[in-house]
CSV table of C-alpha atoms in Angstrom, one decimal:
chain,number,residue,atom,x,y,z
A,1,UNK,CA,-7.3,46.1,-36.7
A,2,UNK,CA,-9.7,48.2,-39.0
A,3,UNK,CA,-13.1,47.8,-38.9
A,4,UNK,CA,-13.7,46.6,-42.3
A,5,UNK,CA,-10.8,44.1,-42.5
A,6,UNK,CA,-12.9,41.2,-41.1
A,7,UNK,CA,-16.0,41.8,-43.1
A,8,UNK,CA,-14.3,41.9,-46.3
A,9,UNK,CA,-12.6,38.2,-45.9
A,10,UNK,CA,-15.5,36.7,-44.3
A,11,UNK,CA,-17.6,38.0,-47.4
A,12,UNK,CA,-15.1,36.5,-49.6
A,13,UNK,CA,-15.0,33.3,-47.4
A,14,UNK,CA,-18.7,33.1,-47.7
A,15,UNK,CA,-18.6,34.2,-51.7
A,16,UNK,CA,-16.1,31.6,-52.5
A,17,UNK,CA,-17.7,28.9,-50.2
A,18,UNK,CA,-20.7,28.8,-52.5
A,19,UNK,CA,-19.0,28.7,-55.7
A,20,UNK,CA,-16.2,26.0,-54.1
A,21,UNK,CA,-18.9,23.2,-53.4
A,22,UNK,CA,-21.4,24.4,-56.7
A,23,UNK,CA,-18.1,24.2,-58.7
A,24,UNK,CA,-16.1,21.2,-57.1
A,25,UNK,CA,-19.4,19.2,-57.4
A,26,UNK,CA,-19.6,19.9,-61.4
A,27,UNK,CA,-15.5,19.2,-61.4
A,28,UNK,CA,-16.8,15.6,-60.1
A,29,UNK,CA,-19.5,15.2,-62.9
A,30,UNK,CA,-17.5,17.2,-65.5
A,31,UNK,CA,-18.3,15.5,-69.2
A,32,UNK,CA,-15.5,16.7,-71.2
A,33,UNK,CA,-13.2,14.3,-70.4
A,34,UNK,CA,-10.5,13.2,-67.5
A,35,UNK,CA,-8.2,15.8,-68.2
A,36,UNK,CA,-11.3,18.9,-67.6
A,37,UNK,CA,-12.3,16.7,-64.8
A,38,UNK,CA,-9.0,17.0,-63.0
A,39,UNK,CA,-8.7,20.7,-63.7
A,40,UNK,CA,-11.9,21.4,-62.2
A,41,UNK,CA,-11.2,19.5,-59.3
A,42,UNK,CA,-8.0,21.0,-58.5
A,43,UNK,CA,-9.0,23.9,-59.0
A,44,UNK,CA,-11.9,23.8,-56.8
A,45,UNK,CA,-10.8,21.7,-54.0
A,46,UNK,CA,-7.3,24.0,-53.9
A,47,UNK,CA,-10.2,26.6,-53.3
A,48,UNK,CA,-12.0,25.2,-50.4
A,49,UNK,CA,-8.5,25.0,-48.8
A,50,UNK,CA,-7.7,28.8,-49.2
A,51,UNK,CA,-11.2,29.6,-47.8
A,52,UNK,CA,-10.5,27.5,-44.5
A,53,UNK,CA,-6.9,29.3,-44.5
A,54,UNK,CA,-8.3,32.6,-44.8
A,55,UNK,CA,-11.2,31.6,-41.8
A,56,UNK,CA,-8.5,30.5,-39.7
A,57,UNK,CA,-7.4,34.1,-40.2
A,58,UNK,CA,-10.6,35.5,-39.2
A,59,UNK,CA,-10.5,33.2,-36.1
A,60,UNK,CA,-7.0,33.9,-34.9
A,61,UNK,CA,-8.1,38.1,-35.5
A,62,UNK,CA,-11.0,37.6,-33.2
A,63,UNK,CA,-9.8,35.5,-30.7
A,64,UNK,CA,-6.5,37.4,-30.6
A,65,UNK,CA,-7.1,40.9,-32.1
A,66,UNK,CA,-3.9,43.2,-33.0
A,67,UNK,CA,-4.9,46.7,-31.8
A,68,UNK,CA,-1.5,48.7,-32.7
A,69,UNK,CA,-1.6,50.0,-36.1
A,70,UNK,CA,1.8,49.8,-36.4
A,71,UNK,CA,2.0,46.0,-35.5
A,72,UNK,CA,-0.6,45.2,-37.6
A,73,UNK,CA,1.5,47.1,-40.8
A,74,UNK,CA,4.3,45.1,-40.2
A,75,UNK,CA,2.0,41.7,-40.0
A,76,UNK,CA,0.4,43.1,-43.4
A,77,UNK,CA,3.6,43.3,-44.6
A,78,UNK,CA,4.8,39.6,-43.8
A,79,UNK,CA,1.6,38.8,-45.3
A,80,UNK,CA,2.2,40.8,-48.2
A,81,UNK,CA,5.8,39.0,-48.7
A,82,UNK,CA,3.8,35.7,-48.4
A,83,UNK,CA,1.4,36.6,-50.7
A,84,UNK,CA,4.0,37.0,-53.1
A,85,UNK,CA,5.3,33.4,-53.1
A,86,UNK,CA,1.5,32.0,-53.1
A,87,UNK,CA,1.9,33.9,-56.6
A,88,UNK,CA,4.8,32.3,-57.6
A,89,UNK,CA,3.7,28.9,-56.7
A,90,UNK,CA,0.5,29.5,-58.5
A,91,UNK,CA,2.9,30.5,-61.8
A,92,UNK,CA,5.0,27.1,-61.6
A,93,UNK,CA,1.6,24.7,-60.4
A,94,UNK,CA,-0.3,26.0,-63.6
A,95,UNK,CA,2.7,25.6,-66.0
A,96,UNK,CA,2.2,21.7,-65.2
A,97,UNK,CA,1.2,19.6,-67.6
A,98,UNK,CA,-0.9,17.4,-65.4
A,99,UNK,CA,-4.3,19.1,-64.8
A,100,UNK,CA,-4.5,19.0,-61.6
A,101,UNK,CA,-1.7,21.1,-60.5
A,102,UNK,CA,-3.0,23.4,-62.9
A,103,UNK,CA,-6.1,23.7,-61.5
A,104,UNK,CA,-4.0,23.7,-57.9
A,105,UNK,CA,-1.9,26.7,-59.5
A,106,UNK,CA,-5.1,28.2,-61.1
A,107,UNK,CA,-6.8,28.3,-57.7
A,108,UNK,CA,-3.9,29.9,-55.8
A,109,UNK,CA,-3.6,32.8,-58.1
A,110,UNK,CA,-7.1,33.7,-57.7
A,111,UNK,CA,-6.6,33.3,-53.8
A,112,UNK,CA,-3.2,35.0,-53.4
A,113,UNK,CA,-4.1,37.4,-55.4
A,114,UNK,CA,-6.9,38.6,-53.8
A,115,UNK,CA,-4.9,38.4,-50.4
A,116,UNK,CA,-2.3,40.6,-51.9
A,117,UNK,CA,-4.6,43.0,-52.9
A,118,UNK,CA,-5.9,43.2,-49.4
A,119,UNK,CA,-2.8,43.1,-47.6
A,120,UNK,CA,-1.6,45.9,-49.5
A,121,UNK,CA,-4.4,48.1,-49.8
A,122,UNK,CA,-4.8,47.9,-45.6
A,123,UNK,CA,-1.3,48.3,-45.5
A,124,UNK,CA,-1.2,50.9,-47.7
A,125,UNK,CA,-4.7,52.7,-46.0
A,126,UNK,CA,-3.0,52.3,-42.4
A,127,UNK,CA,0.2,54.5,-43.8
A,128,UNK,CA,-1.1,57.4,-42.9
């Protein structure tokens, strides 16, 4: 597993972690009505899900670390396939027109997307 690969979900955990329960408290005391209220609280408790997915991750890579480049593309790649349908989901959620599947969808696209774009870009970096 490169070096890097940890530190740079962990970051994000930790990033996302401080927004997640700044922003999921304001969903709760959001004055703009029910319907922003929902959104918010979708969105941000959809977010504090993904973060204790992704440190799951980053407990199942230390406690059971892939050391073949070659096995770690191909797990990358699954990832990368997954990643893909987190997108998707996040299309459909958003499309609601209850809020808080919106917010649900809303959240997963910033998540998967950032998980594509680092499964890819190791992926990618480990080609060679």
């Amino acid at each position: 597993m490169p070096p890097l690969f940890l530190p740079v979900l962990v970051g994000w955990c930790a990033i996302w972690s401080v927004f997640a329960g700044v922003g999921f408290l304001y969903g709760l005391r959001c004055t703009r009505g029910p319907e922003s209220r929902r959104w918010w609280t979708g969105f941000w408790s959809m977010n504090i899900f993904w973060i204790a997915v992704d440190l799951a991750i980053v407990v199942w890579a230390l406690l059971d670390p892939i050391t073949e480049v070659e096995e770690f593309r191909k797990v990358l790649a699954i990832n990368g396939g997954l990643d893909v349908a987190y997108l998707v989901t996040g299309v459909i959620l958003a499309t609601r027109r209850d809020p808080l599947p919106r917010g649900f969808g809303a959240a997963i696209l910033a998540q998967g997307g950032f998980l594509l774009v680092l499964d890819a870009g190791w992926w990618l970096a480990l080609a060679g």
